[in-house]
Short mmCIF file of C-alpha atoms and ligand atoms in Angstrom, two decimals:
data_model
loop_
_atom_site.label_atom_id
_atom_site.label_comp_id
_atom_site.label_asym_id
_atom_site.label_seq_id
_atom_site.Cartn_x
_atom_site.Cartn_y
_atom_site.Cartn_z
CA MET Z 251 85.85 96.75 108.52
CA ASN Z 252 84.84 98.53 111.75
CA ILE Z 253 83.19 101.76 112.78
CA LEU Z 254 84.57 104.65 114.84
CA GLU Z 255 81.96 107.17 115.88
CA LYS Z 256 83.27 110.73 115.53
CA LYS Z 257 82.49 111.42 119.17
CA LYS Z 258 84.91 108.60 120.05
CA VAL Z 259 87.84 110.08 118.11
CA PRO Z 260 89.33 111.61 121.33
CA GLU Z 261 89.34 108.11 122.85
CA PHE Z 262 91.07 106.76 119.73
CA MET Z 263 93.72 109.53 119.91
CA ALA Z 264 94.24 108.99 123.65
CA ALA Z 265 94.80 105.25 123.11
CA LEU Z 266 97.49 106.04 120.53
CA ALA Z 267 99.04 108.79 122.68
CA ALA Z 268 99.53 106.26 125.50
CA ASP Z 269 102.10 104.42 123.36
CA TYR Z 270 103.36 106.90 120.77
CA ASP Z 271 104.35 110.52 120.15
CA LEU Z 272 101.58 111.77 117.87
CA TYR Z 273 102.25 113.61 114.60
CA GLY Z 274 99.56 114.85 112.26
CA PRO Z 275 97.95 117.84 110.57
CA ILE Z 276 97.83 120.76 113.01
CA VAL Z 277 96.07 124.05 112.27
CA HIS Z 278 98.17 127.03 113.37
CA PRO Z 279 95.97 129.08 115.74
CA ASP Z 280 96.80 132.48 114.17
CA SER Z 281 97.68 131.95 110.51
CA LYS Z 282 95.33 128.94 110.12
CA ASP Z 283 98.07 127.29 108.03
CA VAL Z 284 98.04 123.50 108.30
CA LEU Z 285 101.39 121.94 109.16
CA PHE Z 286 102.33 118.31 109.67
CA ASP Z 287 103.90 118.43 113.13
CA ARG Z 288 104.18 116.86 116.56
CA ALA Z 289 100.94 117.31 118.50
CA ALA Z 290 101.45 118.74 121.97
CA ASP Z 291 97.91 117.57 122.72
CA PRO Z 292 96.17 114.68 120.90
CA GLY Z 293 93.19 117.00 120.40
CA ASP Z 294 95.35 119.26 118.21
CA ILE Z 295 95.28 116.78 115.33
CA ALA Z 296 92.77 118.02 112.76
CA LEU Z 297 91.58 115.05 110.70
CA GLN Z 298 89.35 117.28 108.55
CA ALA Z 299 92.11 119.78 107.72
CA PRO Z 300 93.39 120.14 104.15
CA ILE Z 301 96.66 118.50 103.13
CA PRO Z 302 99.43 120.06 105.27
CA TYR Z 303 101.85 122.56 103.79
CA ASN Z 304 104.85 120.34 104.63
CA PRO Z 305 105.31 116.62 103.90
CA ALA Z 306 104.74 113.80 106.39
CA LYS Z 307 108.33 112.54 106.01
CA ILE Z 308 109.48 114.96 108.73
CA PRO Z 309 109.22 112.60 111.76
CA PHE Z 310 111.50 110.06 110.01
CA PHE Z 311 113.66 112.28 107.85
CA PRO Z 312 113.73 115.72 109.48
CA GLN Z 313 115.19 118.76 107.73
CA ARG Z 314 118.15 118.66 110.11
CA GLU Z 315 119.07 115.99 112.62
CA SER Z 316 122.02 114.87 114.64
CA ILE Z 317 122.72 111.26 113.64
CA LEU Z 318 125.85 110.63 115.66
CA GLY Z 319 128.05 112.21 118.30
CA TYR Z 320 131.68 111.35 118.80
CA THR Z 321 134.70 112.54 120.74
CA TYR Z 322 138.26 112.42 119.53
CA ASP Z 323 141.09 112.49 122.04
CA ARG Z 324 144.08 113.96 120.20
CA SER Z 325 146.61 112.79 122.80
CA THR Z 326 145.64 109.11 122.63
CA GLY Z 327 143.93 108.97 119.24
CA ASP Z 328 140.89 107.36 120.89
CA VAL Z 329 137.50 107.86 119.25
CA ARG Z 330 134.31 107.32 121.28
CA ILE Z 331 131.03 107.12 119.41
CA ALA Z 332 127.72 107.95 121.04
CA PRO Z 333 124.82 107.05 118.74
CA ALA Z 334 121.92 109.45 119.03
CA ASP Z 335 118.75 108.23 120.72
CA LEU Z 336 116.29 108.23 117.85
CA VAL Z 337 113.87 105.52 118.75
CA ARG Z 338 110.86 107.20 120.33
CA PRO Z 339 107.75 105.45 118.99
CA LYS Z 340 105.80 107.68 116.64
CA ALA Z 341 102.24 107.55 115.35
CA LEU Z 342 101.42 109.46 112.19
CA VAL Z 343 97.73 110.22 112.42
CA GLY Z 344 95.63 111.49 109.52
CA ILE Z 345 98.30 111.04 106.87
CA ARG Z 346 96.93 111.40 103.34
CA SER Z 347 97.48 108.66 100.78
CA CYS Z 348 99.93 110.72 98.69
CA ASP Z 349 102.12 111.37 101.73
CA LEU Z 350 101.95 107.72 102.76
CA THR Z 351 103.01 106.68 99.25
CA GLY Z 352 105.90 109.17 99.51
CA LEU Z 353 106.91 107.49 102.74
CA LEU Z 354 106.90 104.10 101.00
CA CYS Z 355 109.23 105.62 98.36
CA LEU Z 356 111.56 106.71 101.16
CA ASP Z 357 111.40 103.20 102.65
CA ARG Z 358 112.62 101.82 99.34
CA PHE Z 359 115.34 104.46 99.05
CA PHE Z 360 116.69 104.16 102.62
CA LEU Z 361 115.92 100.53 103.41
CA GLY Z 362 115.35 98.67 100.15
CA GLN Z 363 118.75 98.99 98.48
CA GLU Z 364 122.21 97.57 99.01
CA PHE Z 365 123.00 99.80 101.99
CA VAL Z 366 120.40 100.14 104.75
CA ASP Z 367 120.26 103.52 106.48
CA ASP Z 368 120.34 102.69 110.21
CA VAL Z 369 119.06 106.09 111.31
CA PHE Z 370 115.99 105.97 109.09
CA ARG Z 371 115.41 102.32 110.03
CA ASP Z 372 115.42 103.22 113.74
CA HIS Z 373 112.88 105.99 113.13
CA ARG Z 374 110.62 103.64 111.16
CA ARG Z 375 110.92 100.66 113.49
CA LYS Z 376 108.39 101.79 116.09
CA THR Z 377 105.76 103.42 113.97
CA PHE Z 378 101.98 103.41 113.81
CA ILE Z 379 100.34 104.86 110.70
CA VAL Z 380 96.74 106.10 110.61
CA ALA Z 381 95.87 106.99 107.01
CA ASN Z 382 92.96 109.25 106.14
CA THR Z 383 91.03 108.85 102.87
CA CYS Z 384 90.43 112.09 101.00
CA VAL Z 385 86.70 112.28 100.50
CA ARG Z 386 87.32 115.23 98.18
CA PRO Z 387 90.56 116.38 96.52
CA PHE Z 388 92.22 119.73 97.16
CA PRO Z 389 92.91 122.16 94.29
CA GLN Z 390 96.55 121.19 93.67
CA CYS Z 391 96.01 117.41 93.88
CA PHE Z 392 96.68 114.95 91.06
CA CYS Z 393 97.24 111.65 92.91
CA VAL Z 394 94.79 109.96 90.52
CA CYS Z 395 97.38 110.49 87.76
CA THR Z 396 100.19 108.92 89.80
CA ASP Z 397 98.26 106.00 91.30
CA SER Z 398 98.76 107.25 94.85
CA GLY Z 399 95.32 108.29 96.09
CA PRO Z 400 92.81 109.38 97.13
CA SER Z 401 92.69 106.35 99.47
CA ALA Z 402 95.63 104.31 100.73
CA ARG Z 403 95.94 100.68 99.64
CA GLU Z 404 99.03 99.68 101.65
CA GLY Z 405 101.45 100.83 104.30
CA PHE Z 406 98.94 101.73 107.03
CA ASP Z 407 98.02 100.18 110.36
CA ILE Z 408 94.61 101.84 110.30
CA ASN Z 409 92.86 103.58 107.42
CA LEU Z 410 90.02 105.98 108.25
CA THR Z 411 87.34 107.02 105.78
CA GLU Z 412 84.88 109.69 106.84
CA ALA Z 413 81.25 108.67 106.30
CA GLY Z 414 78.81 111.09 107.93
CA ASP Z 415 78.91 110.76 111.72
CA VAL Z 416 81.40 107.91 111.68
CA TYR Z 417 84.74 106.85 110.28
CA LEU Z 418 84.97 103.54 108.46
CA VAL Z 419 88.00 101.79 109.96
CA GLU Z 420 90.19 99.32 108.05
CA ALA Z 421 93.00 97.57 109.91
CA GLY Z 422 96.08 96.97 107.75
CA SER Z 423 98.33 95.20 110.26
CA GLU Z 424 98.28 93.18 113.48
CA LYS Z 425 98.97 96.40 115.41
CA GLY Z 426 95.94 97.99 113.77
CA GLU Z 427 93.77 94.99 114.57
CA ALA Z 428 94.95 95.07 118.19
CA LEU Z 429 93.92 98.72 118.49
CA VAL Z 430 90.50 97.96 117.01
CA ARG Z 431 90.06 95.17 119.58
CA LYS Z 432 91.32 97.34 122.44
CA LEU Z 433 88.80 100.08 121.62
CA GLU Z 434 86.07 97.48 121.01
CA LEU Z 435 85.07 99.18 117.75
CA PRO Z 436 81.85 97.66 116.37
CA ALA Z 437 81.98 95.82 113.04
CA ALA Z 438 80.60 97.64 110.00
CA ASP Z 439 77.43 96.20 108.49
CA GLU Z 440 77.18 95.25 104.82
CA ALA Z 441 75.89 98.65 103.69
CA GLN Z 442 78.64 100.50 105.58
CA THR Z 443 81.31 98.24 104.12
CA ALA Z 444 80.03 98.89 100.60
CA LEU Z 445 80.08 102.63 101.31
CA LYS Z 446 83.88 102.79 101.27
CA ASP Z 447 84.18 102.12 97.52
CA LYS Z 448 81.34 104.55 96.78
CA ILE Z 449 83.08 107.29 98.76
CA VAL Z 450 86.40 106.73 96.97
CA ASP Z 451 84.67 106.66 93.55
CA GLY Z 452 82.86 109.88 94.49
CA SER Z 453 86.16 111.51 95.44
CA ILE Z 454 87.80 110.45 92.16
CA ALA Z 455 84.83 111.87 90.26
CA LEU Z 456 85.38 115.22 91.99
CA PHE Z 457 88.91 115.63 90.59
CA ASP Z 458 87.58 117.10 87.33
CA GLU Z 459 85.54 119.66 89.22
CA VAL Z 460 87.74 120.54 92.21
CA SER Z 461 91.34 119.91 91.22
CA ARG Z 462 93.08 122.12 88.70
CA GLU Z 463 96.01 119.79 88.01
CA ASN Z 464 94.39 116.49 87.06
CA LYS Z 465 94.87 116.86 83.33
CA ALA Z 466 98.60 116.26 83.58
CA TRP Z 467 99.81 113.78 80.97
CA ILE Z 468 101.91 111.85 83.37
CA SER Z 469 102.30 108.65 81.32
CA ARG Z 470 103.24 110.50 78.12
CA ALA Z 471 105.77 112.60 80.02
CA THR Z 472 107.20 109.43 81.59
CA ASN Z 473 107.64 107.98 78.12
CA ARG Z 474 109.42 111.09 76.82
CA LEU Z 475 111.63 111.44 79.89
CA THR Z 476 112.63 107.78 79.74
CA THR Z 477 113.44 107.75 76.05
CA GLY Z 478 115.20 111.14 76.23
CA PHE Z 479 113.14 112.79 73.47
CA ILE Z 480 112.92 116.19 75.10
CA ARG Z 481 114.57 119.15 73.42
CA ASN Z 482 117.14 121.18 75.32
CA GLU Z 483 114.96 124.26 74.80
CA VAL Z 484 112.37 122.75 77.18
CA TRP Z 485 114.98 122.29 79.93
CA GLU Z 486 116.41 125.75 79.24
CA TYR Z 487 112.95 127.28 79.63
CA ILE Z 488 112.50 125.39 82.92
CA GLY Z 489 115.99 126.40 84.06
CA LYS Z 490 115.29 130.08 83.35
CA GLN Z 491 112.15 129.89 85.50
CA CYS Z 492 113.95 128.31 88.46
CA PHE Z 493 115.13 130.44 91.40
CA GLU Z 494 117.20 127.55 92.81
CA CYS Z 495 115.40 127.99 96.13
CA GLY Z 496 114.94 124.27 96.95
CA ALA Z 497 111.31 124.66 98.09
CA CYS Z 498 110.07 121.95 95.70
CA ALA Z 499 112.43 119.34 97.16
CA PHE Z 500 111.85 120.45 100.74
CA THR Z 501 108.08 120.06 100.46
CA CYS Z 502 108.14 116.87 98.36
CA PRO Z 503 107.16 113.72 100.29
CA SER Z 504 109.43 111.50 98.19
CA CYS Z 505 112.60 113.65 97.86
CA SER Z 506 115.40 111.95 99.76
CA CYS Z 507 118.65 113.82 99.02
CA PHE Z 508 120.70 114.86 102.01
CA ASN Z 509 124.07 116.20 103.02
CA ILE Z 510 126.24 115.16 105.97
CA GLU Z 511 128.48 117.52 107.89
CA ASP Z 512 130.54 117.21 111.05
CA LEU Z 513 130.24 120.15 113.45
CA ASN Z 514 133.22 120.29 115.79
CA GLY Z 515 132.75 121.60 119.31
CA PRO Z 516 135.55 123.31 121.29
CA ASP Z 517 135.82 120.36 123.71
CA GLY Z 518 136.72 117.69 121.14
CA THR Z 519 133.11 116.59 120.65
CA THR Z 520 131.71 116.38 117.15
CA ASP Z 521 128.10 116.37 116.08
CA ARG Z 522 127.44 114.59 112.79
CA CYS Z 523 124.38 116.19 111.19
CA ARG Z 524 122.20 115.20 108.30
CA THR Z 525 120.41 118.03 106.45
CA TRP Z 526 118.13 118.02 103.43
CA ASP Z 527 119.76 118.84 100.11
CA SER Z 528 118.23 119.73 96.77
CA CYS Z 529 119.34 119.21 93.18
CA SER Z 530 118.33 122.82 92.56
CA PHE Z 531 121.29 124.09 94.62
CA GLU Z 532 124.39 124.98 92.61
CA GLY Z 533 126.67 123.13 95.04
CA TYR Z 534 124.67 119.90 94.72
CA THR Z 535 126.99 118.39 92.12
CA LYS Z 536 130.16 120.22 93.12
CA MET Z 537 133.18 117.95 93.44
CA ALA Z 538 136.63 118.24 94.96
CA GLY Z 539 138.76 120.79 93.10
CA ASP Z 540 135.63 122.92 92.46
CA HIS Z 541 134.66 120.86 89.41
CA ASN Z 542 130.92 121.01 88.83
CA PRO Z 543 129.58 118.86 85.98
CA ARG Z 544 126.05 120.25 86.35
CA ARG Z 545 126.61 123.93 87.03
CA PRO Z 546 123.85 125.31 84.73
CA VAL Z 547 120.56 125.12 86.59
CA GLU Z 548 118.75 123.42 83.70
CA ASP Z 549 121.20 120.49 83.95
CA ARG Z 550 120.14 120.04 87.56
CA ARG Z 551 116.43 120.78 86.99
CA ASN Z 552 116.06 118.02 84.43
CA LYS Z 553 117.56 115.69 87.06
CA ARG Z 554 114.60 116.45 89.34
CA PHE Z 555 112.02 115.53 86.73
CA PHE Z 556 113.91 112.39 85.65
CA CYS Z 557 113.94 111.45 89.33
CA LYS Z 558 110.19 111.96 89.65
CA LEU Z 559 108.94 110.38 86.44
CA SER Z 560 111.47 108.40 84.40
CA TYR Z 561 111.07 104.64 84.16
CA SER Z 562 114.58 103.93 85.50
CA GLN Z 563 113.69 105.74 88.73
CA SER Z 564 110.29 104.05 88.87
CA ARG Z 565 112.09 100.71 88.95
CA LYS Z 566 113.82 101.83 92.14
CA TYR Z 567 110.60 102.88 93.87
CA LEU Z 568 108.41 100.30 92.07
CA ARG Z 569 106.23 103.30 91.16
CA PRO Z 570 106.67 106.91 89.95
CA GLY Z 571 108.70 109.11 92.30
CA CYS Z 572 105.98 111.78 92.10
CA VAL Z 573 102.96 111.00 94.26
CA GLY Z 574 100.75 113.82 92.99
CA CYS Z 575 100.51 115.90 96.18
CA GLY Z 576 100.92 119.15 94.25
CA ARG Z 577 103.02 120.85 96.94
CA CYS Z 578 105.67 121.88 94.41
CA VAL Z 579 102.87 123.64 92.51
CA ARG Z 580 101.93 125.55 95.61
CA VAL Z 581 105.42 126.63 96.68
CA CYS Z 582 107.35 127.21 93.46
CA PRO Z 583 107.96 130.95 92.90
CA GLY Z 584 108.94 130.21 89.29
CA ASP Z 585 105.68 128.38 88.43
CA ILE Z 586 107.45 125.16 87.45
CA GLY Z 587 105.76 122.65 89.70
CA LEU Z 588 105.64 119.15 88.27
CA PRO Z 589 102.36 119.59 86.32
CA THR Z 590 103.76 122.72 84.61
CA VAL Z 591 106.75 120.72 83.43
CA VAL Z 592 104.47 117.92 82.25
CA THR Z 593 102.48 120.55 80.33
CA ALA Z 594 105.70 121.87 78.73
CA ILE Z 595 106.56 118.32 77.66
CA ARG Z 596 103.00 117.82 76.40
CA ARG Z 597 103.28 120.97 74.29
CA GLU Z 598 106.47 119.63 72.78
CA ILE Z 599 104.70 116.38 71.91
CA THR Z 600 101.67 118.06 70.37
CA GLU Z 601 103.34 120.99 68.57
S1 SF4 D 761 96.88 114.30 96.32
FE1 SF4 D 761 95.24 112.78 96.60
S2 SF4 D 761 95.77 111.71 98.50
FE2 SF4 D 761 96.97 113.63 98.45
S3 SF4 D 761 95.72 115.12 99.57
FE3 SF4 D 761 95.18 115.30 97.40
S4 SF4 D 761 93.40 113.95 97.11
FE4 SF4 D 761 94.39 113.40 99.04
S1 SF4 D 762 107.09 116.27 92.58
FE1 SF4 D 762 105.65 117.82 93.36
S2 SF4 D 762 103.62 116.91 93.11
FE2 SF4 D 762 105.12 115.26 92.88
S3 SF4 D 762 105.27 114.36 94.93
FE3 SF4 D 762 106.89 115.92 94.78
S4 SF4 D 762 105.98 117.82 95.59
FE4 SF4 D 762 104.30 116.37 95.20
S1 SF4 D 763 110.56 125.57 93.98
FE1 SF4 D 763 110.65 126.21 91.83
S2 SF4 D 763 112.10 127.91 91.83
FE2 SF4 D 763 112.44 126.80 93.74
S3 SF4 D 763 114.06 125.28 93.26
FE3 SF4 D 763 112.07 124.26 92.94
S4 SF4 D 763 111.68 124.53 90.73
FE4 SF4 D 763 113.27 126.04 91.30
#
């Protein structure tokens, strides 16, 4: 473990900015909202800011992106493909453990199955991750229930933990170690090294006091979802609450559904675009001939919660699909964020 004095954070950011486009939590100057975004200036990244409103998947899996361009010559039948240039190196700086765990879920979805997604792979290839331990949870957090925080255990190049005037620095990869050497960060002494565990334990202890969502019965809900012992009335109640707006999926760090469409230009060029999709949208399960096997919203809403918590999905991600960030709690106009659904399932178990 090494030490980064807070006054040397600009030097740390500048060293990263020399090799990467920087993304991180940025405080909007007027609204004061925190968004995970590209930093125009390395100094814009606010390591102390609360968890951003949007998920950290955006640099690798943006809401809309062109993944391919091609031209079709009708007279000759020739097709020319021009792959998009997607490989700018990116550093995600100040990513919270829940968001990083969500990114690892996306890695397994896009890269860890039979078909590898080339576009996502190219985004991920040149990446540097600086994780940031949460020294205290935020009100909507429940990562302690989903084993995804408050401090990252894997997937980072550098992990920072705030400790007074310094950050404790853990290198998680050769790239991270190289940066530590380049900046000549001093080694932590024994007391500083021991501080890391104390800080994380202190943060976990604060969940009862600070976070409103930590009582969720995640493991019991997982059991019920997996075995299918949930009455239709529960899903109907959840369906009636849902506005089908898609905000939960669009702010979720582990949601991976997308749609592909070809946009034809007047000159024979075509832009193939990938856009986020959501199982809350009525057209999500629509098939050719207008057949829709999941037209009622509750049939699509239960899909979301199976996806987040059932054991069969956990096998795909090697962990629950929900990482406890609580964003769906914050954005849902129908008050059916994941903990509310877990509470509804808990009521069914206990009634
Ligand atoms: S859910 Fe956990 S890791 Fe995520 S911001 Fe909250 S405390 Fe940090
Ligand atoms: S389901 Fe909700 S709480 Fe869980 S990871 Fe997604 S947005 Fe966060
Ligand atoms: S945010 Fe709430 S209302 Fe909107 S689609 Fe998700 S569950 Fe439905």
